[in-house]
Amino acid sequence: MTRRHNRTRAERGIPEATVARLPVYLRALHSLQERGVVTVSSEELAAAAGVNSAKLRKDLSHLGSYGTRGVGYEVDYLIYQISRELGLTQDWVVAIIGVGNLGRALAGYGGFASRGFRVAALLDADPAVVGAEIAGLTVRHIDELERVIDEHGVSIAVIATPASAAQALCDRVVAAGVTSVLNFAPVVLSVPEGVEVRKVDLSIELQILAFHEQRKAGGPGESAADDWSKGLSGHGDGPRRERPPGTSEYIEAVEA
Amino acid sequence: MTRRHNRTRAERGIPEATVARLPVYLRALHSLQERGVVTVSSEELAAAAGVNSAKLRKDLSHLGSYGTRGVGYEVDYLIYQISRELGLTQDWVVAIIGVGNLGRALAGYGGFASRGFRVAALLDADPAVVGAEIAGLTVRHIDELERVIDEHGVSIAVIATPASAAQALCDRVVAAGVTSVLNFAPVVLSVPEGVEVRKVDLSIELQILAFHEQRKAGGPGESAADDWSKGLSGHGDGPRRERPPGTSEYIEAVEA
DNA sequence: AGACGTTTGTGAACACGCGCACAAAGTCAC
DNA sequence: GTGACTTTGTGCGCGTGTTCACAAACGTCT
Ligand SMILES: NC(=O)c1ccc[n+]([C@@H]2O[C@H](COP(=O)([O-])OP(=O)(O)OC[C@H]3O[C@@H](n4cnc5c(N)ncnc54)[C@H](O)[C@@H]3O)[C@@H](O)[C@H]2O)c1
Ligand SMILES: NC(=O)c1ccc[n+]([C@@H]2O[C@H](COP(=O)([O-])OP(=O)(O)OC[C@H]3O[C@@H](n4cnc5c(N)ncnc54)[C@H](O)[C@@H]3O)[C@@H](O)[C@H]2O)c1
């Protein structure tokens, strides 16, 4: 009964799952707005956003009571409320670190600026890239990282360098005061508490797709090559489970 | 007691949350392997993957009992098992649709091939791009989509076109037999049951970061300009929630 | 062989998110 | 004003995912 430590609570808190969906609603709303729609019901908006309508209503209810029963939600008003909740009514200054294939694509992407994200700086270590002008910005040398962050008031760092450099660069931007990082490098970044890291990992997405694709095709290890010679490390060969990965329906634990 | 229809169950089923983490474990394991590590404990591997060790053990237990108590997991063996479960022991043929900034970056990315994903085709609608050779492949015209899918036995389609074209292209690849789609366009794709879609949306990631960044700074609408004229539709002004929002910087549709 | 330290695999409690279903609240027609 | 209809906001049960904590299993050392 001693309601002691309410760790992760926070009455003011919007569930993380909801936060992740708000941008989707926002996009759908903008699309409706462009088409001149003034009012939308939860059912319609949910369909446009690809979610359950009850979920949508519950999500929106976390921001307040902005709907009108019997009518629906006013598009403009809702756009404003969601934008405000997400912090899109102010500009966020972004720096892209690593101007390779991916960094270049990001730098030239219009979808950022349109939502209040301003790419203010590009940084790289390669002398062949530093100094070049890309998407209207001159690439700065990575040595200037701290100065650039301070100069522009960068609040979000995008890391698009090889994995090997990511953690060190992450440490530097965090030390320089940045508390939000978007990471494209295939590594798990470790950061102190209070710093938010989100990662985008194409390779993982593909692997998840592969898993489901394989499942549809009839489970793993369909080929007979189900054996693991186990000839590697020179452990004794004796007391080893010879469980050959047994996919589901195979022999199991025949430990004689 | 009548354990009848276990809809979404499936005794053979690995939880989705687990599937999403397996690639992370795999990456950590490869890293350990390169460093010559032979055996790893759940504690160490969990640290490397950035998760709780109990979670890791439970995840792995879904694949089978591949650990040794008092010792840990054998790196090579575990890599093999996870790879097999994810379907990475076979090759998956990928087609990239839309060879713009992003498509180009993806085409030239080495991280795909290294895990059993083979980019076999690039397609685009722009005559200026069709026929060009990128990353060793000749860009085909989008009209040939169905033929290309069939020719190469494409099983995963990556959509990197503008949002406006995404749904139509998705419909076409699905009609052509593809059941796995990785979507970069900022739209919610609707697909028939049995088709798996995963989306990567940078804009959403940034907005989530912005939300947390704003929260740290003291919640939304920090300015006092919390008014929303609400002068829109001529509803009575009486029974109106007077929840005011409306930051200064945008009056909207004040059609008196 | 037996005791000891280590680490897995998992039962159980807990937290979170989802979706149904419905009362309350509003609109609209007359 | 009244009644019928529409749609929101939410209480509730359910399933999924996370974490703790511990017995059982294993290797090692004596
Ligand atoms: N290109 C893709 O489609 C793709 C897909 C998935 C993941 N990724 C990941 O994104 C990251 C970038 O990919 P890419 O294809 O652009 O690689 P890239 O090699 O083309 O570009 C990396 C850039 O980072 C710069 N760099 C290296 N070390 C640096 C440092 N210490 N400080 C500053 N800059 C540094 C390099 O000079 C280069 O310009 C990689 O981690 C990659 O694994 C890329
Ligand atoms: N570049 C980025 O960093 C970035 C970031 C986030 C999201 N995105 C999204 O990814 C998608 C691609 O972005 P991009 O920057 O590469 O755009 P882009 O305009 O550079 O490239 C789009 C390509 O698609 C081709 N295309 C258009 N219609 C087509 C059709 N019907 N069939 C085949 N090809 C067609 C175009 O010819 C062009 O080559 C967009 O939806 C964008 O919103 C891009």
mmCIF file of C-alpha atoms in Angstrom, chain A:
data_model
loop_
_atom_site.group_PDB
_atom_site.id
_atom_site.type_symbol
_atom_site.label_atom_id
_atom_site.label_comp_id
_atom_site.label_asym_id
_atom_site.label_seq_id
_atom_site.Cartn_x
_atom_site.Cartn_y
_atom_site.Cartn_z
ATOM 1 C CA MET A 1 0.000 0.000 0.000
ATOM 2 C CA THR A 2 2.875 2.338 0.507
ATOM 3 C CA ARG A 3 2.777 3.872 -2.906
ATOM 4 C CA ARG A 4 6.459 4.359 -2.912
ATOM 5 C CA HIS A 5 8.429 4.856 -6.038
ATOM 6 C CA ASN A 6 6.242 5.601 -8.987
ATOM 7 C CA ARG A 7 9.098 5.366 -11.343
ATOM 8 C CA THR A 8 7.901 5.520 -14.865
ATOM 9 C CA ARG A 9 4.541 7.107 -14.176
ATOM 10 C CA ALA A 10 4.021 10.799 -14.632
ATOM 11 C CA GLU A 11 0.450 11.964 -14.826
ATOM 12 C CA ARG A 12 1.518 14.479 -17.429
ATOM 13 C CA GLY A 13 2.891 11.666 -19.489
ATOM 14 C CA ILE A 14 1.660 10.697 -22.922
ATOM 15 C CA PRO A 15 2.292 7.010 -23.586
ATOM 16 C CA GLU A 16 5.274 6.378 -25.781
ATOM 17 C CA ALA A 17 3.183 4.335 -28.194
ATOM 18 C CA THR A 18 0.895 7.296 -28.622
ATOM 19 C CA VAL A 19 3.745 9.692 -29.252
ATOM 20 C CA ALA A 20 4.980 7.417 -32.004
ATOM 21 C CA ARG A 21 1.616 7.562 -33.727
ATOM 22 C CA LEU A 22 0.952 11.282 -33.453
ATOM 23 C CA PRO A 23 3.207 12.081 -36.425
ATOM 24 C CA VAL A 24 1.219 9.619 -38.495
ATOM 25 C CA TYR A 25 -2.035 11.306 -37.589
ATOM 26 C CA LEU A 26 -0.471 14.632 -38.339
ATOM 27 C CA ARG A 27 0.501 13.519 -41.793
ATOM 28 C CA ALA A 28 -2.965 12.216 -42.514
ATOM 29 C CA LEU A 29 -4.447 15.461 -41.252
ATOM 30 C CA HIS A 30 -2.238 17.568 -43.472
ATOM 31 C CA SER A 31 -3.319 15.491 -46.389
ATOM 32 C CA LEU A 32 -6.961 16.092 -45.514
ATOM 33 C CA GLN A 33 -6.304 19.765 -45.009
ATOM 34 C CA GLU A 34 -4.846 20.093 -48.471
ATOM 35 C CA ARG A 35 -7.944 18.510 -49.861
ATOM 36 C CA GLY A 36 -10.015 21.148 -48.136
ATOM 37 C CA VAL A 37 -11.578 18.871 -45.542
ATOM 38 C CA VAL A 38 -12.713 20.848 -42.517
ATOM 39 C CA THR A 39 -13.938 18.159 -40.174
ATOM 40 C CA VAL A 40 -13.051 14.514 -39.790
ATOM 41 C CA SER A 41 -14.414 11.677 -37.688
ATOM 42 C CA SER A 42 -12.205 9.322 -35.744
ATOM 43 C CA GLU A 43 -13.290 6.559 -38.053
ATOM 44 C CA GLU A 44 -12.137 8.361 -41.185
ATOM 45 C CA LEU A 45 -8.913 9.624 -39.696
ATOM 46 C CA ALA A 46 -8.125 6.206 -38.271
ATOM 47 C CA ALA A 47 -8.594 4.646 -41.680
ATOM 48 C CA ALA A 48 -6.279 7.215 -43.239
ATOM 49 C CA ALA A 49 -3.672 6.568 -40.590
ATOM 50 C CA GLY A 50 -4.064 2.815 -40.719
ATOM 51 C CA VAL A 51 -5.059 2.288 -37.107
ATOM 52 C CA ASN A 52 -8.029 1.267 -35.044
ATOM 53 C CA SER A 53 -10.454 4.124 -34.426
ATOM 54 C CA ALA A 54 -10.727 3.464 -30.709
ATOM 55 C CA LYS A 55 -6.976 3.628 -30.472
ATOM 56 C CA LEU A 56 -6.964 6.908 -32.291
ATOM 57 C CA ARG A 57 -9.584 8.381 -30.001
ATOM 58 C CA LYS A 58 -7.715 7.239 -26.946
ATOM 59 C CA ASP A 59 -4.497 8.684 -28.317
ATOM 60 C CA LEU A 60 -6.110 12.038 -28.966
ATOM 61 C CA SER A 61 -7.792 12.017 -25.593
ATOM 62 C CA HIS A 62 -4.343 12.175 -24.040
ATOM 63 C CA LEU A 63 -3.905 15.634 -25.469
ATOM 64 C CA GLY A 64 -7.260 16.855 -24.255
ATOM 65 C CA SER A 65 -10.863 16.830 -25.378
ATOM 66 C CA TYR A 66 -10.538 18.313 -28.794
ATOM 67 C CA GLY A 67 -13.370 16.535 -30.566
ATOM 68 C CA THR A 68 -17.041 17.302 -30.836
ATOM 69 C CA ARG A 69 -19.424 14.454 -30.222
ATOM 70 C CA GLY A 70 -21.699 13.780 -33.087
ATOM 71 C CA VAL A 71 -19.366 15.617 -35.443
ATOM 72 C CA GLY A 72 -15.738 14.709 -35.182
ATOM 73 C CA TYR A 73 -12.517 16.689 -35.059
ATOM 74 C CA GLU A 74 -11.796 19.975 -36.719
ATOM 75 C CA VAL A 75 -8.813 19.404 -38.958
ATOM 76 C CA ASP A 76 -7.026 22.724 -38.501
ATOM 77 C CA TYR A 77 -7.465 22.737 -34.784
ATOM 78 C CA LEU A 78 -6.286 19.188 -34.372
ATOM 79 C CA ILE A 79 -3.243 19.805 -36.543
ATOM 80 C CA TYR A 80 -2.372 22.685 -34.328
ATOM 81 C CA GLN A 81 -2.809 20.734 -31.118
ATOM 82 C CA ILE A 82 -0.768 17.772 -32.243
ATOM 83 C CA SER A 83 1.942 20.006 -33.629
ATOM 84 C CA ARG A 84 2.130 21.812 -30.363
ATOM 85 C CA GLU A 85 2.294 18.627 -28.356
ATOM 86 C CA LEU A 86 5.076 17.279 -30.535
ATOM 87 C CA GLY A 87 6.983 20.522 -30.320
ATOM 88 C CA LEU A 88 6.707 21.334 -33.983
ATOM 89 C CA THR A 89 5.635 24.889 -33.406
ATOM 90 C CA GLN A 90 9.233 25.714 -32.843
ATOM 91 C CA ASP A 91 12.242 25.076 -35.027
ATOM 92 C CA TRP A 92 14.745 22.410 -34.231
ATOM 93 C CA VAL A 93 18.297 22.744 -35.375
ATOM 94 C CA VAL A 94 19.805 19.599 -36.841
ATOM 95 C CA ALA A 95 23.389 18.706 -37.659
ATOM 96 C CA ILE A 96 24.261 15.812 -39.926
ATOM 97 C CA ILE A 97 27.487 14.061 -39.104
ATOM 98 C CA GLY A 98 28.968 12.003 -41.906
ATOM 99 C CA VAL A 99 28.305 13.187 -45.431
ATOM 100 C CA GLY A 100 28.552 9.966 -47.377
ATOM 101 C CA ASN A 101 25.898 8.285 -49.458
ATOM 102 C CA LEU A 102 23.305 8.473 -46.763
ATOM 103 C CA GLY A 103 24.276 11.812 -45.279
ATOM 104 C CA ARG A 104 24.043 13.399 -48.704
ATOM 105 C CA ALA A 105 20.587 11.989 -49.299
ATOM 106 C CA LEU A 106 19.472 13.306 -45.929
ATOM 107 C CA ALA A 107 20.978 16.718 -46.515
ATOM 108 C CA GLY A 108 19.049 17.133 -49.716
ATOM 109 C CA TYR A 109 15.777 15.851 -48.384
ATOM 110 C CA GLY A 110 12.987 18.372 -48.348
ATOM 111 C CA GLY A 111 10.851 16.484 -45.898
ATOM 112 C CA PHE A 112 12.832 17.780 -42.950
ATOM 113 C CA ALA A 113 12.496 21.501 -43.358
ATOM 114 C CA SER A 114 8.801 21.171 -44.000
ATOM 115 C CA ARG A 115 8.153 20.105 -40.434
ATOM 116 C CA GLY A 116 10.247 22.526 -38.513
ATOM 117 C CA PHE A 117 13.568 20.729 -38.713
ATOM 118 C CA ARG A 118 16.355 22.897 -40.003
ATOM 119 C CA VAL A 119 19.560 21.253 -41.132
ATOM 120 C CA ALA A 120 22.103 23.836 -40.098
ATOM 121 C CA ALA A 121 25.357 21.993 -40.509
ATOM 122 C CA LEU A 122 27.074 19.092 -42.230
ATOM 123 C CA LEU A 123 30.252 17.605 -40.841
ATOM 124 C CA ASP A 124 32.730 15.050 -42.116
ATOM 125 C CA ALA A 125 36.282 13.888 -41.554
ATOM 126 C CA ASP A 126 37.239 13.242 -45.163
ATOM 127 C CA PRO A 127 39.314 16.123 -46.611
ATOM 128 C CA ALA A 128 37.835 15.347 -49.997
ATOM 129 C CA VAL A 129 34.408 16.223 -48.709
ATOM 130 C CA VAL A 130 35.140 18.999 -46.248
ATOM 131 C CA GLY A 131 34.641 22.362 -47.889
ATOM 132 C CA ALA A 132 32.314 21.064 -50.553
ATOM 133 C CA GLU A 133 28.921 22.657 -50.846
ATOM 134 C CA ILE A 134 26.029 20.280 -50.531
ATOM 135 C CA ALA A 135 22.399 21.272 -50.476
ATOM 136 C CA GLY A 136 23.406 24.854 -49.902
ATOM 137 C CA LEU A 137 25.669 24.126 -46.966
ATOM 138 C CA THR A 138 29.419 23.993 -46.777
ATOM 139 C CA VAL A 139 30.672 20.806 -45.191
ATOM 140 C CA ARG A 140 32.656 21.553 -42.050
ATOM 141 C CA HIS A 141 35.483 19.514 -40.638
ATOM 142 C CA ILE A 142 34.603 17.209 -37.788
ATOM 143 C CA ASP A 143 37.210 18.907 -35.611
ATOM 144 C CA GLU A 144 34.874 21.861 -35.487
ATOM 145 C CA LEU A 145 32.027 19.749 -34.168
ATOM 146 C CA GLU A 146 31.775 21.365 -30.759
ATOM 147 C CA ARG A 147 32.064 24.860 -32.145
ATOM 148 C CA VAL A 148 29.448 24.205 -34.799
ATOM 149 C CA ILE A 149 27.021 22.778 -32.271
ATOM 150 C CA ASP A 150 27.431 25.791 -30.086
ATOM 151 C CA GLU A 151 27.324 28.274 -32.931
ATOM 152 C CA HIS A 152 24.061 27.051 -34.360
ATOM 153 C CA GLY A 153 22.442 25.847 -31.193
ATOM 154 C CA VAL A 154 22.133 22.326 -32.535
ATOM 155 C CA SER A 155 19.664 20.246 -30.557
ATOM 156 C CA ILE A 156 19.459 17.123 -32.701
ATOM 157 C CA ALA A 157 22.459 15.276 -34.102
ATOM 158 C CA VAL A 158 22.095 12.839 -36.962
ATOM 159 C CA ILE A 159 24.878 10.295 -37.149
ATOM 160 C CA ALA A 160 25.493 8.878 -40.621
ATOM 161 C CA THR A 161 29.063 7.724 -40.345
ATOM 162 C CA PRO A 162 30.473 4.205 -40.417
ATOM 163 C CA ALA A 163 29.701 2.202 -37.295
ATOM 164 C CA SER A 164 33.276 2.340 -36.088
ATOM 165 C CA ALA A 165 33.152 6.090 -35.576
ATOM 166 C CA ALA A 166 29.614 6.374 -34.241
ATOM 167 C CA GLN A 167 30.113 5.887 -30.515
ATOM 168 C CA ALA A 168 32.997 8.305 -30.268
ATOM 169 C CA LEU A 169 31.095 10.941 -32.213
ATOM 170 C CA CYS A 170 28.028 10.335 -30.121
ATOM 171 C CA ASP A 171 30.063 10.901 -26.970
ATOM 172 C CA ARG A 172 31.313 14.159 -28.380
ATOM 173 C CA VAL A 173 27.945 15.575 -29.318
ATOM 174 C CA VAL A 174 26.548 14.575 -25.951
ATOM 175 C CA ALA A 175 29.447 16.223 -24.199
ATOM 176 C CA ALA A 176 28.711 19.308 -26.251
ATOM 177 C CA GLY A 177 25.198 19.382 -24.849
ATOM 178 C CA VAL A 178 23.102 17.641 -27.467
ATOM 179 C CA THR A 179 20.425 15.443 -25.903
ATOM 180 C CA SER A 180 18.777 13.966 -28.991
ATOM 181 C CA VAL A 181 20.496 11.679 -31.444
ATOM 182 C CA LEU A 182 19.242 9.949 -34.534
ATOM 183 C CA ASN A 183 21.591 7.124 -35.400
ATOM 184 C CA PHE A 184 21.917 5.389 -38.766
ATOM 185 C CA ALA A 185 25.062 3.465 -37.969
ATOM 186 C CA PRO A 186 24.533 -0.187 -37.128
ATOM 187 C CA VAL A 187 25.657 -0.029 -33.532
ATOM 188 C CA VAL A 188 23.998 0.248 -30.173
ATOM 189 C CA LEU A 189 24.985 3.629 -28.850
ATOM 190 C CA SER A 190 25.326 4.009 -25.135
ATOM 191 C CA VAL A 191 24.483 7.381 -23.702
ATOM 192 C CA PRO A 192 23.987 8.856 -20.253
ATOM 193 C CA GLU A 193 20.521 9.147 -18.835
ATOM 194 C CA GLY A 194 18.541 12.043 -20.173
ATOM 195 C CA VAL A 195 19.826 11.661 -23.709
ATOM 196 C CA GLU A 196 17.380 10.274 -26.227
ATOM 197 C CA VAL A 197 18.674 8.037 -28.985
ATOM 198 C CA ARG A 198 16.635 6.666 -31.818
ATOM 199 C CA LYS A 199 18.064 4.381 -34.399
ATOM 200 C CA VAL A 200 17.122 3.639 -37.952
ATOM 201 C CA ASP A 201 18.464 0.333 -39.106
ATOM 202 C CA LEU A 202 17.634 -0.870 -42.566
ATOM 203 C CA SER A 203 19.448 -4.105 -42.133
ATOM 204 C CA ILE A 204 17.290 -5.027 -39.172
ATOM 205 C CA GLU A 205 14.127 -4.223 -41.070
ATOM 206 C CA LEU A 206 15.178 -6.479 -43.898
ATOM 207 C CA GLN A 207 16.012 -9.274 -41.498
ATOM 208 C CA ILE A 208 12.596 -9.044 -39.920
ATOM 209 C CA LEU A 209 11.032 -9.249 -43.349
ATOM 210 C CA ALA A 210 13.189 -12.243 -44.151
ATOM 211 C CA PHE A 211 12.012 -13.974 -41.020
ATOM 212 C CA HIS A 212 8.366 -13.622 -41.956
ATOM 213 C CA GLU A 213 9.072 -14.525 -45.546
ATOM 214 C CA GLN A 214 10.746 -17.716 -44.407
ATOM 215 C CA ARG A 215 7.892 -18.506 -42.056
ATOM 216 C CA LYS A 216 5.425 -18.261 -44.905
ATOM 217 C CA ALA A 217 7.604 -20.658 -46.830
ATOM 218 C CA GLY A 218 7.415 -23.273 -44.128
ATOM 219 C CA GLY A 219 9.655 -22.594 -41.196
ATOM 220 C CA PRO A 220 13.398 -22.373 -40.810
ATOM 221 C CA GLY A 221 15.958 -24.779 -42.035
ATOM 222 C CA GLU A 222 13.888 -26.257 -44.761
ATOM 223 C CA SER A 223 16.977 -27.477 -46.457
ATOM 224 C CA ALA A 224 18.445 -30.673 -45.129
ATOM 225 C CA ALA A 225 21.579 -28.815 -44.221
ATOM 226 C CA ASP A 226 20.438 -28.821 -40.677
ATOM 227 C CA ASP A 227 23.600 -30.056 -39.232
ATOM 228 C CA TRP A 228 26.211 -28.269 -37.347
ATOM 229 C CA SER A 229 29.436 -30.123 -37.608
ATOM 230 C CA LYS A 230 30.500 -28.612 -34.410
ATOM 231 C CA GLY A 231 34.033 -29.188 -35.486
ATOM 232 C CA LEU A 232 35.136 -25.804 -34.343
ATOM 233 C CA SER A 233 36.520 -25.103 -30.969
ATOM 234 C CA GLY A 234 38.385 -27.996 -29.565
ATOM 235 C CA HIS A 235 36.056 -28.846 -26.798
ATOM 236 C CA GLY A 236 35.725 -32.437 -26.150
ATOM 237 C CA ASP A 237 33.244 -33.921 -28.494
ATOM 238 C CA GLY A 238 31.752 -35.996 -25.810
ATOM 239 C CA PRO A 239 29.183 -34.375 -23.650
ATOM 240 C CA ARG A 240 27.777 -32.111 -26.269
ATOM 241 C CA ARG A 241 24.104 -31.796 -27.024
ATOM 242 C CA GLU A 242 23.887 -32.977 -30.539
ATOM 243 C CA ARG A 243 20.565 -31.361 -30.905
ATOM 244 C CA PRO A 244 20.774 -30.405 -34.515
ATOM 245 C CA PRO A 245 18.847 -27.191 -34.386
ATOM 246 C CA GLY A 246 15.847 -29.122 -34.654
ATOM 247 C CA THR A 247 13.352 -27.001 -36.186
ATOM 248 C CA SER A 248 10.097 -27.570 -34.592
ATOM 249 C CA GLU A 249 9.198 -31.034 -35.445
ATOM 250 C CA TYR A 250 12.466 -32.782 -35.166
ATOM 251 C CA ILE A 251 14.267 -34.987 -32.842
ATOM 252 C CA GLU A 252 15.039 -33.396 -29.598
ATOM 253 C CA ALA A 253 17.472 -34.020 -26.868
ATOM 254 C CA VAL A 254 18.424 -37.555 -27.587
ATOM 255 C CA GLU A 255 21.007 -37.513 -24.930
ATOM 256 C CA ALA A 256 21.737 -41.202 -24.851
#
